[in-house]
XYZ file of C-alpha atoms in Angstrom:
690
model
C -0.128 -0.128 0.011
C 1.285 3.646 -0.591
C 2.642 5.305 -3.731
C 6.197 3.472 -3.834
C 9.142 4.836 -5.428
C 12.737 4.179 -5.433
C 15.796 6.215 -5.975
C 19.316 5.281 -7.113
C 22.551 6.744 -7.222
C 24.796 5.694 -10.375
C 28.481 6.573 -11.513
C 30.958 5.691 -14.025
C 33.172 3.478 -12.105
C 36.476 2.577 -14.183
C 35.084 1.395 -17.522
C 31.326 1.031 -16.953
C 28.198 2.592 -14.992
C 27.438 1.138 -11.574
C 24.586 1.560 -8.906
C 26.023 2.880 -5.511
C 22.944 3.471 -3.631
C 19.289 2.846 -3.574
C 16.645 3.889 -1.212
C 12.922 2.880 -1.060
C 10.246 5.563 -0.490
C 6.546 4.462 0.496
C 4.903 7.688 -0.577
C 6.380 9.695 -3.678
C 5.163 10.672 -6.710
C 4.255 13.546 -9.025
C 5.196 17.000 -7.629
C 6.697 15.935 -4.564
C 8.893 13.579 -6.569
C 10.199 16.647 -8.356
C 10.960 18.879 -5.353
C 12.837 15.676 -3.769
C 14.732 15.190 -7.030
C 15.691 19.056 -7.023
C 16.854 18.879 -3.553
C 18.982 15.785 -3.972
C 20.663 17.406 -7.102
C 21.439 20.300 -4.937
C 23.236 18.043 -2.345
C 25.182 16.110 -4.765
C 26.465 19.110 -6.862
C 27.101 21.393 -3.702
C 30.853 22.132 -3.506
C 30.976 21.556 0.396
C 29.938 18.015 -0.337
C 32.412 17.253 -3.339
C 35.438 15.704 -1.128
C 33.790 12.910 0.650
C 31.647 12.022 -2.684
C 34.941 12.005 -4.790
C 36.553 9.872 -2.100
C 33.461 7.229 -2.028
C 33.954 7.177 -5.816
C 37.530 6.740 -5.983
C 36.974 3.668 -3.135
C 34.379 2.165 -5.820
C 37.167 2.143 -8.387
C 39.744 0.930 -6.262
C 37.298 -1.969 -5.036
C 35.499 -2.853 -8.314
C 36.060 -6.342 -8.448
C 35.158 -6.870 -4.906
C 32.122 -4.790 -4.900
C 30.937 -6.159 -8.246
C 31.813 -9.620 -8.713
C 30.558 -11.472 -11.809
C 27.522 -12.831 -9.873
C 25.838 -10.356 -7.619
C 24.462 -11.298 -4.140
C 21.386 -9.279 -4.157
C 21.312 -9.974 -0.155
C 24.131 -7.904 0.077
C 22.743 -4.770 1.913
C 25.682 -3.458 3.552
C 26.072 0.100 3.126
C 29.185 0.500 1.346
C 29.016 4.116 0.418
C 27.384 5.820 3.705
C 28.265 9.542 2.653
C 26.537 8.832 -0.585
C 23.579 7.171 1.374
C 23.447 10.056 3.819
C 23.176 12.491 0.855
C 20.124 10.390 -0.770
C 18.480 9.888 2.289
C 18.484 13.579 3.444
C 17.430 14.430 0.024
C 14.679 12.021 -0.529
C 13.397 12.494 3.015
C 13.544 15.888 3.898
C 12.654 19.142 2.330
C 12.878 22.766 3.885
C 9.515 23.759 3.193
C 8.456 21.235 6.281
C 8.462 18.211 4.466
C 10.102 14.737 5.804
C 9.237 11.161 5.316
C 11.443 8.285 6.247
C 13.083 5.881 3.409
C 14.500 2.697 3.650
C 18.297 1.611 2.548
C 18.004 -0.959 -0.188
C 20.680 -3.211 -1.300
C 23.193 -0.866 -3.040
C 23.535 -2.723 -6.220
C 19.683 -3.238 -6.631
C 18.290 -3.327 -10.005
C 16.034 -0.658 -11.355
C 13.120 -2.653 -11.055
C 13.955 -4.722 -7.887
C 11.751 -2.561 -5.455
C 8.022 -2.845 -4.958
C 7.015 0.099 -7.104
C 3.756 2.016 -9.009
C 5.102 5.389 -9.486
C 8.497 5.016 -11.291
C 12.012 5.532 -10.193
C 14.683 8.777 -9.886
C 17.855 8.130 -10.944
C 21.091 10.334 -10.146
C 24.531 10.232 -12.115
C 27.116 11.753 -9.843
C 30.130 10.810 -12.460
C 30.914 14.439 -12.857
C 30.092 16.305 -9.196
C 30.040 19.802 -11.066
C 27.299 18.494 -13.517
C 25.152 15.928 -11.777
C 22.360 14.404 -14.079
C 19.110 13.018 -13.366
C 15.998 11.312 -14.889
C 13.156 9.654 -14.028
C 11.916 6.119 -15.510
C 8.608 4.069 -15.932
C 9.422 0.759 -16.320
C 6.023 -0.928 -16.561
C 3.248 1.796 -16.087
C 2.907 4.116 -13.244
C -0.552 4.829 -11.360
C -0.748 8.018 -13.383
C -3.381 10.083 -15.172
C -1.730 9.518 -18.244
C 0.625 7.002 -19.807
C 4.142 7.829 -20.624
C 7.025 6.124 -22.642
C 8.244 2.980 -20.981
C 12.108 2.232 -20.388
C 13.228 5.809 -21.439
C 14.648 8.564 -19.695
C 11.926 11.162 -18.581
C 12.336 14.627 -18.058
C 10.647 16.482 -15.023
C 8.139 17.904 -17.208
C 7.218 14.563 -18.906
C 6.925 12.775 -15.576
C 4.925 15.706 -14.165
C 2.374 15.916 -17.154
C 1.483 12.229 -16.540
C -0.033 13.173 -13.025
C -1.457 16.710 -13.592
C -3.167 18.945 -16.086
C -0.034 21.573 -16.438
C -2.545 23.991 -18.355
C -4.479 24.655 -15.321
C -3.174 27.900 -13.821
C -3.141 26.570 -10.177
C -0.908 23.756 -11.153
C 1.254 25.830 -13.445
C 1.598 28.472 -10.633
C 2.588 25.890 -7.850
C 4.580 23.446 -10.165
C 6.266 25.271 -12.774
C 8.853 26.747 -10.805
C 10.107 23.394 -9.572
C 10.462 22.284 -13.138
C 12.373 25.423 -14.344
C 14.641 24.493 -11.395
C 15.119 21.008 -12.854
C 15.614 22.340 -16.159
C 19.154 23.589 -15.114
C 20.254 20.087 -14.850
C 20.939 17.481 -17.607
C 19.039 14.739 -18.519
C 20.855 11.088 -18.103
C 21.403 9.621 -21.388
C 19.539 6.357 -22.888
C 23.317 5.126 -23.174
C 24.004 5.477 -19.742
C 21.112 3.626 -18.582
C 21.991 0.790 -21.019
C 25.637 0.844 -19.481
C 24.070 0.537 -16.006
C 21.735 -2.282 -16.867
C 22.880 -3.910 -19.725
C 20.452 -6.671 -19.637
C 17.503 -4.827 -20.324
C 16.146 -3.026 -23.789
C 16.239 0.809 -23.094
C 14.530 3.310 -25.734
C 15.460 6.587 -26.779
C 13.168 9.208 -25.476
C 10.409 10.647 -27.622
C 11.409 14.459 -27.804
C 8.233 16.607 -28.221
C 9.016 19.591 -26.399
C 12.580 21.364 -26.997
C 12.916 21.650 -23.135
C 12.727 17.925 -22.756
C 15.713 17.253 -25.286
C 18.636 15.427 -23.922
C 21.325 17.816 -23.185
C 25.200 16.709 -22.922
C 25.915 19.837 -21.566
C 28.467 21.240 -23.913
C 30.781 23.878 -23.075
C 32.346 26.838 -25.275
C 35.613 24.707 -24.873
C 33.910 21.469 -25.911
C 32.533 23.348 -29.343
C 35.952 24.672 -30.000
C 37.754 21.420 -29.724
C 35.251 19.940 -32.272
C 36.086 22.853 -34.854
C 39.732 22.252 -34.158
C 40.418 25.585 -32.437
C 42.293 25.936 -28.865
C 40.210 27.704 -26.609
C 41.434 30.901 -24.721
C 41.088 28.842 -21.514
C 43.342 25.970 -22.830
C 45.973 28.439 -24.270
C 46.315 30.330 -20.696
C 46.370 27.145 -18.806
C 49.213 25.911 -20.916
C 51.091 29.200 -20.302
C 50.409 28.765 -16.577
C 51.541 25.262 -16.579
C 55.074 26.120 -18.415
C 55.591 28.906 -15.716
C 55.149 26.474 -12.561
C 58.226 25.210 -11.317
C 59.081 21.486 -11.723
C 58.214 19.898 -8.600
C 61.064 17.383 -9.209
C 63.604 19.913 -9.518
C 64.784 22.869 -6.983
C 64.446 25.801 -9.233
C 62.053 28.442 -7.879
C 63.001 31.570 -9.826
C 59.427 31.609 -11.670
C 57.508 30.968 -8.505
C 56.853 34.380 -7.615
C 55.950 35.206 -11.367
C 53.898 32.392 -11.742
C 51.876 33.245 -8.701
C 50.351 36.544 -10.359
C 48.885 34.363 -13.121
C 45.196 33.952 -13.078
C 44.195 30.377 -12.208
C 47.809 29.596 -10.863
C 47.079 27.772 -7.341
C 44.584 25.701 -9.219
C 46.890 24.665 -11.980
C 49.877 24.133 -9.428
C 47.631 21.905 -7.163
C 46.874 19.944 -10.421
C 50.542 19.214 -11.504
C 51.333 18.324 -7.860
C 48.616 15.909 -7.586
C 49.471 14.318 -10.687
C 53.311 13.883 -9.665
C 51.927 13.067 -6.143
C 53.273 9.306 -5.857
C 56.834 10.392 -6.851
C 57.121 13.697 -4.800
C 59.793 13.632 -1.952
C 59.176 16.345 0.986
C 61.975 18.596 0.163
C 62.088 22.272 1.200
C 61.322 23.031 -2.666
C 58.126 20.824 -2.677
C 56.979 21.834 0.423
C 57.029 25.597 -0.310
C 54.957 24.685 -3.658
C 52.532 22.515 -1.510
C 51.946 25.375 0.914
C 51.481 28.031 -2.044
C 49.125 25.756 -3.786
C 47.079 24.608 -0.889
C 46.772 27.752 1.078
C 43.736 28.975 -0.543
C 41.897 25.534 -0.089
C 39.278 25.280 2.709
C 39.378 21.418 2.441
C 43.102 20.655 2.127
C 43.654 17.414 0.520
C 46.837 15.515 1.158
C 45.549 11.907 0.352
C 47.426 11.559 -2.816
C 50.863 12.364 -1.259
C 51.124 8.713 -0.152
C 55.178 8.696 -0.082
C 55.070 11.473 2.530
C 55.356 10.607 6.088
C 53.271 11.443 9.232
C 56.179 14.134 10.364
C 56.288 15.713 6.605
C 52.402 15.967 6.579
C 52.419 17.197 9.888
C 54.992 20.281 8.577
C 52.448 21.004 5.786
C 49.544 21.160 8.246
C 51.734 23.228 10.585
C 52.503 25.483 7.848
C 48.976 26.545 7.018
C 48.210 27.271 10.423
C 48.199 30.932 9.727
C 47.344 32.713 6.283
C 45.501 30.078 5.077
C 41.825 29.042 4.386
C 42.048 25.709 6.020
C 38.829 24.397 7.559
C 38.970 20.758 6.986
C 41.560 18.191 6.111
C 41.360 15.131 3.595
C 43.050 12.063 4.085
C 41.071 9.528 2.683
C 41.569 6.514 0.812
C 44.943 5.594 2.876
C 45.475 2.322 3.567
C 48.861 3.099 5.203
C 47.445 5.515 7.452
C 47.652 4.668 11.407
C 46.207 6.073 14.449
C 49.371 7.143 15.609
C 50.220 8.894 12.311
C 47.020 10.920 12.494
C 47.867 12.296 16.086
C 51.394 13.078 14.677
C 49.835 15.172 11.633
C 47.367 17.022 13.961
C 49.605 17.707 16.772
C 50.008 21.294 16.097
C 46.705 22.071 14.395
C 44.284 24.526 15.906
C 42.640 25.707 12.343
C 41.332 22.516 11.073
C 38.029 21.663 12.347
C 36.530 18.898 10.030
C 38.457 15.558 9.065
C 37.672 13.062 6.165
C 38.851 9.612 6.635
C 37.175 7.639 4.538
C 38.572 4.261 3.572
C 41.453 4.434 6.179
C 41.312 1.110 7.618
C 43.675 1.238 10.206
C 42.003 4.043 11.764
C 39.043 3.215 13.766
C 35.800 5.185 14.690
C 36.226 4.156 18.234
C 39.600 5.853 18.266
C 38.117 8.956 16.817
C 35.281 9.351 18.947
C 37.858 8.742 21.915
C 40.604 10.790 21.016
C 39.327 13.492 18.205
C 36.082 14.129 19.228
C 36.488 17.881 18.961
C 36.548 17.629 15.141
C 33.387 16.676 12.782
C 34.389 13.483 11.633
C 33.695 11.880 8.319
C 34.389 8.130 8.786
C 32.491 5.416 7.035
C 31.368 3.641 10.433
C 30.156 6.792 11.994
C 28.310 7.624 9.120
C 26.762 4.286 8.561
C 25.603 4.105 12.425
C 22.528 6.213 12.286
C 21.376 4.477 8.851
C 21.986 0.863 10.286
C 20.098 1.631 13.709
C 17.089 3.114 11.834
C 16.966 0.198 9.999
C 17.617 -2.554 12.475
C 21.157 -3.338 13.775
C 21.030 -6.720 12.458
C 19.781 -5.670 8.792
C 22.481 -6.747 6.682
C 24.929 -5.822 9.471
C 26.100 -8.853 11.199
C 28.651 -8.270 14.361
C 27.702 -4.387 14.381
C 28.430 -2.744 17.523
C 27.052 0.677 18.103
C 29.485 3.486 18.970
C 29.380 6.093 21.746
C 29.214 9.503 20.754
C 31.751 12.047 22.118
C 31.891 13.258 25.303
C 30.743 16.804 25.822
C 33.630 19.438 25.312
C 33.889 22.855 25.922
C 32.482 23.497 22.247
C 29.936 20.659 22.712
C 27.371 21.623 25.445
C 23.966 21.636 23.725
C 22.271 18.507 24.587
C 18.781 18.830 24.325
C 16.180 20.417 22.191
C 12.464 20.850 23.135
C 9.424 21.550 21.080
C 6.743 23.095 23.513
C 3.498 23.338 21.471
C 0.619 25.309 22.487
C -2.750 24.515 20.630
C -4.725 27.586 19.374
C -7.626 26.776 21.454
C -5.331 27.654 24.641
C -4.040 31.242 22.887
C -5.707 34.297 24.324
C -6.363 36.981 22.052
C -8.993 39.586 20.906
C -9.763 40.359 17.555
C -10.252 44.173 16.817
C -10.930 43.864 13.116
C -9.529 42.906 9.642
C -7.139 45.317 8.007
C -7.625 45.989 4.059
C -4.689 43.188 3.615
C -6.615 40.664 5.478
C -4.370 40.701 8.484
C -5.799 40.523 12.112
C -5.226 43.239 14.499
C -4.513 42.356 18.016
C -4.593 44.573 21.320
C -1.552 42.891 22.885
C 0.974 39.960 22.425
C -0.479 36.743 22.616
C -0.600 35.204 26.036
C -0.864 31.691 27.260
C -4.221 30.532 29.244
C -3.815 29.672 32.840
C -0.115 29.850 33.176
C -0.187 30.142 36.666
C -2.719 27.332 37.170
C -3.523 24.250 34.710
C -1.012 23.391 32.078
C -1.835 25.150 28.738
C -0.625 22.295 26.794
C -2.525 19.293 26.879
C 0.193 17.745 24.770
C 3.801 16.744 26.420
C 6.898 18.512 25.011
C 8.630 16.488 22.525
C 11.926 16.052 23.873
C 15.188 15.149 21.652
C 17.910 14.628 24.278
C 21.527 13.417 24.929
C 22.835 14.703 21.458
C 25.844 16.930 21.789
C 25.923 19.523 19.275
C 28.725 21.870 18.489
C 28.142 25.708 18.347
C 28.752 25.582 14.928
C 26.220 23.007 14.342
C 23.816 24.745 16.857
C 23.700 28.027 14.655
C 23.496 26.530 11.411
C 21.151 23.557 12.631
C 18.591 26.062 14.418
C 18.388 28.182 11.235
C 17.345 25.187 9.488
C 14.988 24.031 11.762
C 12.880 26.810 12.580
C 11.592 27.489 9.299
C 11.188 24.054 8.792
C 8.930 23.464 12.119
C 6.963 26.474 11.059
C 5.979 25.115 7.852
C 5.449 21.636 8.707
C 1.918 20.333 8.711
C 2.311 18.075 11.795
C 5.069 19.143 13.953
C 3.633 16.996 17.007
C 4.397 13.955 15.010
C 7.400 14.847 13.123
C 9.637 16.920 15.316
C 12.072 14.211 15.723
C 12.532 13.951 11.925
C 13.118 17.477 11.697
C 15.577 17.540 14.452
C 17.310 14.522 12.673
C 17.638 16.333 9.231
C 18.175 19.786 10.080
C 21.194 19.464 12.167
C 22.809 16.842 9.885
C 24.901 19.961 8.498
C 28.389 21.141 8.681
C 29.432 23.812 11.355
C 31.130 26.383 9.432
C 29.131 29.440 8.304
C 31.031 29.823 4.798
C 28.990 26.459 3.763
C 25.666 26.299 1.792
C 22.520 25.247 3.218
C 22.946 22.199 0.839
C 26.256 21.280 2.701
C 25.530 17.801 4.423
C 27.350 16.820 7.827
C 27.236 13.593 9.523
C 23.621 12.213 10.809
C 23.892 11.573 14.626
C 23.043 8.038 15.607
C 20.601 9.310 18.547
C 19.629 12.311 16.642
C 18.456 10.084 13.702
C 17.145 6.900 14.750
C 15.716 7.357 18.277
C 13.758 10.855 17.511
C 12.403 9.738 14.197
C 10.549 6.918 16.014
C 8.567 9.944 17.408
C 9.549 9.058 20.820
C 8.635 11.551 23.589
C 7.688 11.212 26.988
C 3.748 9.766 27.008
C 1.359 11.875 28.847
C 1.023 11.083 32.417
C 4.678 10.578 32.612
C 5.917 11.682 35.966
C 8.476 14.320 35.930
C 11.043 12.457 37.425
C 11.434 10.281 34.382
C 11.795 13.266 31.883
C 15.301 13.995 30.577
C 17.368 15.889 32.949
C 19.291 18.758 31.813
C 22.272 19.033 33.935
C 24.513 22.238 35.235
C 26.792 23.112 32.153
C 24.664 21.668 29.435
C 22.288 23.782 27.381
C 18.789 23.485 25.766
C 17.102 24.897 22.973
C 13.484 25.662 23.816
C 11.046 26.411 20.840
C 7.929 27.604 22.136
C 5.191 27.416 19.358
C 1.883 29.200 20.021
C -1.273 28.074 17.807
C 0.917 25.530 16.212
C -2.224 24.151 14.510
C -3.615 27.081 13.344
C -3.932 26.521 9.738
C -5.063 28.688 6.659
C -7.858 27.071 4.214
C -8.925 27.703 1.170
C -12.823 28.636 0.610
C -14.833 25.821 -1.010
C -17.901 26.487 -3.060
C -20.267 26.808 -0.326
C -18.041 28.965 1.980
C -18.625 32.383 2.497
C -15.395 34.217 1.276
C -15.567 36.833 3.969
C -15.502 34.157 6.636
C -12.681 32.262 5.363
C -10.754 35.452 5.113
C -11.483 36.326 8.885
C -10.536 32.711 9.951
C -7.170 32.871 7.882
C -6.564 36.427 9.292
C -7.103 34.902 12.819
C -4.928 32.058 12.136
C -1.867 34.019 10.781
C -2.183 36.493 14.002
C -2.395 33.749 16.574
C 0.381 31.867 15.452
C 3.740 32.452 16.603
C 7.235 30.619 17.268
C 9.845 31.683 19.751
C 12.904 30.161 20.852
C 15.709 30.645 23.793
C 18.765 28.582 24.692
C 18.631 27.808 28.246
C 21.106 26.379 31.106
C 20.588 25.630 34.971
C 21.922 27.790 37.483
C 24.067 25.976 39.926
C 22.361 26.247 43.454
C 20.065 29.375 42.963
C 18.835 31.098 45.712
C 15.217 31.295 46.786
C 14.829 34.698 44.861
C 16.663 33.521 41.929
C 15.370 32.085 38.358
C 16.360 28.534 38.152
C 17.520 28.744 34.549
C 19.691 31.547 32.564
C 17.860 32.227 29.165
C 20.035 33.558 26.416
C 19.937 34.100 22.437
C 22.261 32.489 20.349
C 24.883 35.583 19.903
C 24.886 35.429 23.940
C 25.312 31.547 23.692
C 28.146 31.252 21.287
C 30.097 34.232 22.964
C 29.666 32.077 26.226
C 30.683 28.529 24.787
C 33.450 29.805 22.848
C 35.449 32.346 25.051
C 38.367 30.308 26.158
C 40.920 31.140 23.608
C 41.349 33.879 21.010
C 40.863 31.381 18.015
C 37.238 30.432 19.146
C 36.430 33.992 20.185
C 36.897 34.814 16.285
C 34.561 31.794 15.405
C 32.060 33.129 17.814
C 32.242 36.458 16.174
C 31.850 34.781 13.020
C 28.825 32.591 13.885
C 27.240 35.735 15.437
C 27.471 37.544 12.247
C 26.239 34.643 10.446
C 23.307 34.486 12.594
C 22.493 37.933 12.565
C 22.664 38.189 9.114
C 20.162 34.816 8.383
C 17.941 35.213 11.237
C 15.973 38.191 9.865
C 14.352 35.823 7.295
C 13.400 33.187 10.104
C 9.717 33.233 11.213
C 11.067 33.226 14.812
C 12.134 35.353 17.626
C 13.901 35.171 21.110
C 11.783 34.804 23.744
C 12.851 37.599 26.310
C 9.838 37.749 28.305
C 9.908 36.561 31.856
C 7.055 33.954 31.418
C 9.386 31.817 29.903
C 10.429 30.509 33.456
C 6.771 29.483 33.808
C 7.368 27.400 30.843
C 10.654 25.965 31.961
C 8.944 25.088 35.254
C 6.635 22.772 33.440
C 9.486 21.229 30.896
C 11.707 20.663 34.176
C 9.390 20.772 37.096
C 10.583 22.023 40.368
C 11.702 18.979 42.669
C 13.066 16.601 40.294
C 15.568 14.384 41.755
C 18.324 13.880 39.424
C 19.890 10.988 40.915
C 16.701 9.336 40.238
C 16.929 9.296 36.449
C 18.651 6.228 36.318
C 16.330 4.142 38.243
C 13.289 2.778 35.937
C 10.003 2.370 38.012
C 8.151 -0.917 38.359
C 5.677 0.365 35.497
C 8.570 0.173 33.043
C 8.694 -2.831 30.854
C 10.609 -1.302 28.103
C 14.260 0.222 27.804
C 14.113 3.963 27.116
C 15.928 5.164 24.054
C 17.256 8.261 26.152
C 19.300 7.726 29.438
C 17.374 8.803 32.419
C 13.862 8.135 30.750
C 11.692 5.280 31.447
C 8.795 4.517 29.213
C 5.569 4.504 31.037
C 2.368 2.420 30.259
C -0.640 4.296 30.808
């Protein structure tokens, strides 16, 4: 039952195309399928995601015979490419417009028609990460209004037109912007599908609209090459390459002059990588490497396999000043040991992110224990949330869960709480409707009965024990707040929103499509929509300890929605109801931390906004104070477009007393009651039976 759809990622691995990942979506078709396709394309093409994607493609090329033997085992559901799987999961299952839906990881080499399907498939080609391609395919007939060509690559417009009348003005206004967004991406060729699944008979698409023609994305240089004319770009690059000093020689006389040429650093880096296996760490080569890499936010040292750990440490140390380094890539290094890694990072205080994909001698346990202050991209850490969401034994025998990093000075945010107030419990007085249809009110919204009965018949949704760095707190909150505002049922899907919104990287310069590691606790447990059941004693709610912080999101009239007038509705009455809904609905946030041993006259919690929070948790040295300044500037620039304000009123303390009731004994948190018959996913939480 459902509108079933599968999504595939393919790429050219050495001499032929292969499937790298597949997921099943239980309810995906029509316009929603287009939106998920567009968001996934943006993720795969985002420059911030390029390094881990490239590294998994390299790993696939290095292990082709092992991964794709002559006789495939379709029971092999091990997640071989966990970053690609993470990108596909986030793109297919989450949308910034308030959308979320779970997906199921399928065997990575599943055939295009191997899933339970009635609404076609989506395919992404990530061979060229600067020009990612897509197509839809119907392989036996979809449950749509109109039939489409079978076994052929379908454009966004063709797929959409099979479900809707695109001449209808309402459909056109709502859906055609998504089609326009997808027209910026090339369509996958029939020859690519034939190479990926050669056993089947693929058809050339029937082109009946100019916008649906298969595009190869030919550039000016491609046209020039066909005409036998050398492009200006090629001529300039040849000049640059002639001026670059030979890495295998010690002549540095042309280095200063070559640096003045446009494109020099990129060309030098290419030349060094091409000769990486032969390079020795002479003073000359180290100077060239520092020159080539100092403008890179992601410093890639993975090709330089002839360098010792001490020599790599010299390069990292030389980039501590006057460089743009934020991340370090040492992936696909079977020779790299845990001791080597500590040596390389010994003098680092600039790099905050480590790419360690396919480094078999470096364990995830070691990274979590010794380098938890970094954002870590390691296959086992990337796999864990996907495995736990599907079930630990599902295709992963011997799986052992990993403990997340302990709280560090920059990792104090441990809880996120959504506190909903239904519209029936929001007090307001309507003074009339303005000409624009907005409601006017005599004062700010207030809660009914804050001093007496709880204004909230639902329990707050907790997501706890998920340490989040200051950078992720800022970027994740900026993603979460608009998502919660637009979500149709946040009371059921808040855990999903948390999981997806905080799966981002921490540095502000990254785009909104930059993908970070999903937290296992942040993904699998909250996505089961767990929250303390109604009637659960306060002693069994999550504890917020002194020194830890929580984000509180107070969502007033969360269930006040606008509606369209039907044929028998009074338009004026509908306009009045919609104006009332717009005026009632409000969302405010705060960051809170308990006060140690408060006096009777003191508040139990400190309540601050984001700038004050990052200033406090990043105040312990000059480098982190600069980071706090950057994060504050980023927040102040972006928050103006977010539908939420800081909760700066004193009545938030009345709400906090309900979220964290007075008299809770933290020492009792680890003692389940006799009524508890199931282990809670959160430490200190017993699941009660009503």
